[in-house]
Coordinates of C-alpha atoms and ligand atoms in Angstrom, one line a residue:
M299 CA 12.2 -17.8 -14.5
V300 CA 14.1 -15.0 -15.0
A301 CA 17.7 -15.1 -16.7
V302 CA 20.5 -14.4 -14.7
G303 CA 21.7 -11.3 -18.0
E304 CA 18.4 -9.9 -16.7
R305 CA 18.8 -10.8 -13.0
E306 CA 21.4 -8.3 -13.4
L307 CA 20.3 -5.9 -15.6
V308 CA 17.6 -5.5 -13.1
R309 CA 19.6 -4.7 -10.4
Q310 CA 22.3 -2.8 -12.5
Q311 CA 19.5 -0.5 -12.4
L312 CA 17.7 -0.5 -9.7
D313 CA 21.6 0.4 -7.6
E314 CA 22.2 3.2 -10.5
L315 CA 18.0 5.0 -9.7
H316 CA 19.0 4.0 -5.9
E317 CA 21.8 6.0 -5.7
K318 CA 20.5 8.7 -7.7
Y319 CA 17.5 9.3 -6.0
R320 CA 19.6 8.8 -2.6
L321 CA 21.3 12.2 -4.1
T322 CA 18.7 14.2 -4.7
G323 CA 18.6 17.4 -2.4
D324 CA 15.3 18.3 0.3
D325 CA 13.2 20.6 -1.6
E326 CA 9.9 18.9 -2.7
V327 CA 9.7 17.9 0.8
V328 CA 7.1 19.2 2.8
S329 CA 7.1 17.2 6.1
Y330 CA 7.7 14.0 7.9
Y331 CA 5.0 12.4 10.0
P332 CA 6.2 11.6 13.1
P333 CA 7.9 15.4 12.8
E334 CA 10.4 13.4 14.4
A335 CA 11.1 11.3 11.0
E336 CA 12.9 13.4 10.1
A337 CA 15.9 12.4 11.6
D338 CA 15.4 8.9 9.7
R339 CA 15.5 11.6 5.8
H340 CA 18.2 9.2 4.7
L341 CA 16.3 5.9 5.1
F342 CA 15.6 5.6 1.7
G343 CA 14.8 1.2 0.9
L344 CA 13.5 -0.1 -2.5
A345 CA 12.6 -3.7 -2.8
G346 CA 11.3 -5.8 -6.1
T347 CA 10.1 -8.9 -5.4
N348 CA 9.1 -11.2 -9.4
V349 CA 6.3 -12.9 -8.9
D350 CA 8.4 -16.7 -9.4
G351 CA 10.6 -15.0 -5.9
T352 CA 13.2 -13.6 -7.3
Q353 CA 14.1 -10.5 -5.0
W354 CA 16.6 -7.5 -5.7
Q355 CA 17.1 -4.8 -3.0
A356 CA 18.9 -1.8 -3.0
G357 CA 18.8 0.6 -0.3
D358 CA 17.4 -0.1 3.9
C359 CA 15.5 -2.7 3.4
S360 CA 15.2 -4.0 6.3
V361 CA 14.4 -0.8 8.4
P362 CA 10.9 -1.3 9.8
F363 CA 8.4 1.3 9.6
P364 CA 4.7 1.5 10.1
L365 CA 2.1 0.6 7.2
H366 CA 0.0 3.3 7.8
S367 CA -2.3 3.3 5.3
V368 CA -0.5 1.2 2.9
S369 CA -2.0 -0.8 5.1
K370 CA -5.9 0.0 3.2
V371 CA -5.0 -2.8 0.2
F372 CA -4.8 -5.3 2.8
T373 CA -7.2 -4.8 5.5
Y374 CA -10.3 -3.6 1.7
G375 CA -8.9 -7.4 0.5
L376 CA -9.7 -8.9 4.9
A377 CA -13.8 -5.8 3.3
L378 CA -13.7 -8.4 0.9
E379 CA -13.8 -11.8 2.3
D380 CA -16.2 -11.4 4.7
N381 CA -18.7 -9.6 3.9
G382 CA -18.9 -10.6 -0.5
T383 CA -18.5 -8.1 -3.3
E384 CA -21.9 -6.8 -3.5
E385 CA -22.5 -6.3 0.2
T386 CA -18.5 -4.5 0.9
L387 CA -18.9 -1.9 -3.0
R388 CA -23.2 -0.8 -0.5
R389 CA -20.5 0.5 1.8
V390 CA -17.5 1.4 1.4
G391 CA -17.9 2.6 -3.1
V392 CA -14.9 2.5 -5.4
E393 CA -14.6 5.9 -6.8
P394 CA -11.8 9.0 -6.1
S395 CA -12.9 11.7 -3.9
G396 CA -10.1 14.1 -5.3
D397 CA -9.7 14.6 -1.8
P398 CA -6.6 14.6 0.8
F399 CA -6.0 11.0 2.0
N400 CA -8.2 12.3 5.6
S401 CA -10.8 14.8 4.9
I402 CA -14.8 15.0 5.5
T403 CA -16.3 14.3 2.6
F404 CA -18.8 11.7 1.7
D405 CA -20.0 9.9 -1.3
E406 CA -23.8 11.6 -0.5
V407 CA -25.2 10.2 -3.6
H408 CA -25.0 6.4 -2.6
H409 CA -24.7 7.2 1.2
R410 CA -21.5 5.3 2.1
P411 CA -17.3 6.8 2.0
H412 CA -16.3 7.7 -1.6
N413 CA -13.0 4.7 -1.2
P414 CA -11.1 1.7 1.0
M415 CA -8.6 4.1 0.1
I416 CA -8.7 7.9 2.0
N417 CA -9.7 7.5 5.5
A418 CA -13.7 7.5 5.8
G419 CA -14.0 4.6 3.8
A420 CA -11.3 2.4 5.5
L421 CA -12.4 2.9 8.3
V422 CA -15.8 0.8 7.1
A423 CA -12.9 -1.7 6.2
A424 CA -11.9 -2.0 9.0
S425 CA -15.7 -2.2 10.7
L426 CA -16.6 -4.7 8.5
V427 CA -12.9 -7.1 9.1
A428 CA -14.9 -10.5 10.8
G429 CA -14.0 -10.8 14.9
K430 CA -16.4 -10.1 17.3
D431 CA -13.7 -7.2 19.3
V432 CA -10.6 -5.6 18.2
D433 CA -8.5 -8.6 19.5
E434 CA -10.3 -10.9 17.3
K435 CA -10.0 -8.4 14.2
V436 CA -6.1 -7.2 14.7
D437 CA -5.5 -10.9 14.3
R438 CA -7.5 -11.7 12.1
I439 CA -5.4 -8.7 10.2
L440 CA -2.2 -9.9 11.2
E441 CA -2.9 -13.2 10.5
R442 CA -3.6 -13.0 7.4
Y443 CA -0.9 -10.0 5.9
R444 CA 1.4 -12.5 7.6
V445 CA 0.4 -14.5 4.4
Y446 CA 0.6 -11.4 1.8
A447 CA 4.0 -10.8 3.2
G448 CA 5.8 -14.9 4.1
N449 CA 6.5 -13.1 7.9
P450 CA 5.8 -15.0 11.0
E451 CA 6.7 -11.9 12.8
L452 CA 5.1 -8.7 11.3
A453 CA 3.4 -6.9 14.2
V454 CA 1.3 -4.5 16.1
D455 CA 4.2 -1.7 16.7
Q456 CA 2.3 -0.7 20.8
R457 CA 4.7 2.6 20.6
I458 CA 3.5 3.6 17.4
L459 CA -0.5 2.5 17.6
R460 CA -0.6 4.2 20.6
Q461 CA 0.9 7.6 19.6
Q462 CA -1.7 7.7 16.7
L463 CA -4.6 6.6 19.7
R464 CA -3.4 10.4 21.5
S465 CA -3.4 12.1 18.6
N466 CA -6.9 10.3 16.8
D467 CA -9.3 13.6 17.2
R468 CA -10.4 13.7 13.4
N469 CA -9.9 10.1 12.5
L470 CA -13.1 9.5 15.1
G471 CA -14.5 12.6 14.5
L472 CA -15.5 10.6 10.9
C473 CA -16.7 7.3 12.6
Y474 CA -18.7 9.8 14.2
I475 CA -20.3 11.6 11.4
M476 CA -20.8 8.2 9.6
R477 CA -22.3 6.8 12.8
S478 CA -25.5 9.8 12.9
L479 CA -24.8 8.5 8.6
G480 CA -25.7 5.5 9.0
M481 CA -22.2 5.1 7.3
I482 CA -21.1 2.7 10.5
D483 CA -21.5 0.5 12.9
G484 CA -20.7 0.0 16.1
D485 CA -18.1 1.2 19.0
I486 CA -16.5 3.2 17.2
E487 CA -13.5 3.4 19.3
E488 CA -13.1 -0.7 18.7
V489 CA -13.2 0.5 14.4
V490 CA -9.9 3.1 15.3
E491 CA -8.1 1.4 17.2
T492 CA -8.7 -2.0 15.0
Y493 CA -7.4 0.3 11.6
L494 CA -4.7 2.5 13.5
S495 CA -4.0 -0.9 14.5
A496 CA -3.2 -2.3 11.0
C497 CA -1.8 1.1 10.6
S498 CA 1.1 0.7 13.4
I499 CA 1.7 -3.2 11.8
T500 CA 5.9 -2.4 11.0
V501 CA 7.5 -4.0 7.8
T502 CA 10.7 -3.7 5.5
A503 CA 10.3 -3.1 2.4
A504 CA 11.7 -6.6 1.6
D505 CA 8.1 -6.9 3.0
L506 CA 6.6 -5.0 1.2
S507 CA 7.7 -5.8 -2.1
V508 CA 6.1 -9.9 -1.2
M509 CA 3.0 -8.3 -0.4
G510 CA 3.2 -6.5 -3.2
A511 CA 4.0 -9.6 -5.0
T512 CA 1.7 -11.5 -3.3
L513 CA -1.1 -9.1 -5.2
A514 CA 0.4 -9.3 -8.7
K515 CA 0.4 -12.9 -8.9
G516 CA -3.6 -13.0 -8.3
G517 CA -3.4 -13.5 -4.2
V518 CA -0.4 -16.1 -3.5
N519 CA 2.4 -15.8 -2.2
P520 CA 5.7 -15.8 -4.5
F521 CA 7.8 -17.9 -1.8
T522 CA 5.0 -19.6 0.4
G523 CA 2.4 -20.7 -2.1
E524 CA -0.1 -19.9 0.5
R525 CA -3.1 -18.5 -0.9
A526 CA -3.9 -14.8 0.9
V527 CA -6.8 -14.0 -0.7
A528 CA -9.1 -15.2 -3.1
R529 CA -8.6 -14.8 -6.3
E530 CA -11.8 -12.8 -7.3
H531 CA -11.0 -9.6 -5.0
V532 CA -7.4 -9.2 -6.8
R533 CA -9.0 -7.4 -9.4
S534 CA -10.9 -5.2 -6.8
I535 CA -8.1 -4.2 -5.3
V536 CA -6.2 -3.5 -8.3
S537 CA -8.4 -1.1 -9.4
V538 CA -8.8 0.7 -6.4
M539 CA -5.2 1.1 -5.8
M540 CA -5.0 2.5 -9.8
S541 CA -7.9 4.9 -9.7
C542 CA -7.3 5.8 -5.6
G543 CA -4.3 4.7 -4.6
M544 CA -1.6 8.2 -4.0
Y545 CA -4.5 10.6 -2.3
D546 CA -5.5 13.4 -4.5
A547 CA -1.8 12.8 -6.2
A548 CA -3.8 9.5 -7.9
G549 CA -4.4 11.1 -11.3
Q550 CA -1.1 12.5 -11.6
W551 CA 0.2 9.4 -10.7
A552 CA -1.6 7.2 -12.9
N553 CA -0.4 9.2 -15.2
E554 CA 3.1 9.7 -14.8
V555 CA 4.3 6.2 -13.8
G556 CA 0.5 4.1 -14.2
I557 CA 1.3 1.3 -11.8
P558 CA -1.4 0.4 -9.3
A559 CA 0.1 1.1 -6.4
K560 CA -0.6 2.8 -2.7
S561 CA 1.6 5.6 -0.2
G562 CA 1.8 6.1 3.6
V563 CA 2.3 8.9 5.5
S564 CA 5.3 7.3 7.0
G565 CA 6.7 7.1 3.2
D566 CA 5.7 3.7 2.6
I567 CA 4.7 2.9 -1.6
V568 CA 3.6 -0.4 -2.8
C569 CA 3.3 -0.5 -6.6
V570 CA 1.7 -4.2 -7.9
L571 CA 1.8 -5.1 -11.5
P572 CA -0.4 -7.3 -12.4
R573 CA 1.8 -10.6 -13.3
Y574 CA 4.7 -9.4 -13.4
F575 CA 5.6 -8.1 -9.8
G576 CA 6.0 -6.1 -6.0
F577 CA 7.7 -2.7 -5.1
G578 CA 8.2 -1.7 -1.9
V579 CA 9.2 0.6 -1.4
Y580 CA 10.6 3.1 1.6
S581 CA 11.9 6.9 2.4
P582 CA 10.7 9.5 5.3
G583 CA 10.4 12.9 3.2
L584 CA 6.8 14.0 2.0
D585 CA 5.6 15.8 -0.4
V586 CA 2.1 18.3 -0.7
H587 CA 0.3 15.0 -1.3
G588 CA 2.0 12.8 2.2
N589 CA 4.0 11.5 -1.1
S590 CA 6.5 10.0 -0.7
V591 CA 9.2 13.0 -2.6
R592 CA 12.0 9.5 -3.3
G593 CA 9.5 6.5 -3.9
V594 CA 7.2 8.6 -6.2
N595 CA 10.3 10.0 -8.0
L596 CA 12.3 6.9 -7.8
C597 CA 8.9 5.6 -9.6
R598 CA 8.1 7.4 -12.6
E599 CA 11.8 7.5 -13.4
L600 CA 11.5 3.1 -13.0
S601 CA 8.5 2.9 -15.2
A602 CA 9.9 4.5 -17.7
T603 CA 12.8 2.8 -17.7
F604 CA 11.3 -1.3 -18.0
G605 CA 8.4 0.1 -19.9
L606 CA 6.8 -0.2 -17.1
H607 CA 3.5 1.3 -16.9
V608 CA 0.5 0.4 -17.8
F609 CA -0.7 1.6 -20.9
A610 CA 2.7 1.7 -22.5
D611 CA 3.6 -0.3 -25.3
P612 CA 7.1 -1.9 -23.1
A613 CA 8.8 -1.6 -26.2
D614 CA 9.1 2.5 -26.0
S615 CA 10.9 1.9 -23.0
R616 CA 14.8 1.9 -22.7
F617 CA 15.0 -1.7 -21.5
G618 CA 11.1 -2.9 -22.2
R619 CA 10.1 -5.2 -19.2
V620 CA 12.8 -8.0 -19.2
A621 CA 11.1 -9.9 -15.7
Q622 CA 8.6 -11.2 -18.3
P623 CA 5.6 -13.3 -16.3
T624 CA 6.1 -16.9 -15.6
E625 CA 3.8 -20.0 -15.8
A626 CA 3.6 -19.1 -11.9
G627 CA 2.4 -15.7 -12.6
A628 CA -0.1 -15.9 -15.0
P629 CA -3.7 -15.3 -14.2
A630 CA -5.0 -19.1 -14.6
E631 CA -2.4 -19.8 -11.6
G632 CA -3.9 -21.1 -7.8
Ligands
LIG919 N1 -2.6 6.3 9.9 C1 -2.8 7.4 9.4 C2 -3.8 7.9 9.9 O1 -5.0 7.3 10.0 C3 -2.9 7.3 8.1 C4 -2.8 8.2 7.6 C5 -1.3 8.4 6.1 O2 -1.2 7.1 6.0 N2 -1.9 9.0 4.6 O3 -3.8 9.6 10.5

């Protein structure tokens, strides 16, 4: 268990960092998605959930937002479960593309999209989710996301889905090109609707931290004890987050923050430190890569403060990793 003194220390630090970045200016913000989200520029939530179920929250942790690209992580897990590792890898790679999330580029050598964290690969992953039609696939996605979050209320926001379906030429275009190249099969409109439905599932920063903690705990939700994904797939999911999760800033993120993570254009970021915790961050202002400006800055400092970079020695940080992994979070569990 996290000792009470440590819990208080973490809470204090999170509050301090939240306050520091809440007050920073908008200089680095280049956009909001959708543009109306500018009205929500003040929103900023940070939640952390330890694998033993300790949770910390700072700021706007109960405000719902659509997962957008963060959904790619969890849908990829379903593709792995429903098709096995080998078949999934045949259909979508694990190499960073170095291109923006919606780029129209493919791994021509292996005849597949580069990875499941960019749109081309996420669309293929969505097509691989089991189900005979969109409704069945979306039900399966929802059912599984609810287990990750331990929240049976998670739902697709139909207004956001409709909005996305209306301005969706690029995803449709990607799918048509991929189908012409033999990289994807089936009804393109259904694939895109499945993918965008997952993007339109709304969560809070608190939910997102639990979803991350479930991956950190080897696929088991720390509150409910329910398994969301087989442990054998967690390694693949978290690895691809590390190499490809932050779009074309993934290398810089790995260098400076060093925690497997995935961002979405609503300004959300999920971080997974295996065997320790998950973090969920939400703040709508985006940088040039489409990553949350406050989110990235805060995670960089959080990582340095608590020695969370997976390749750093926690002893070199200000506090070290105070929340040590528990027996329940150790890899041998469950
Ligand atoms: N729903 C968005 C899209 O596919 C998600 C993109 C993102 O978060 N980067 O266009």
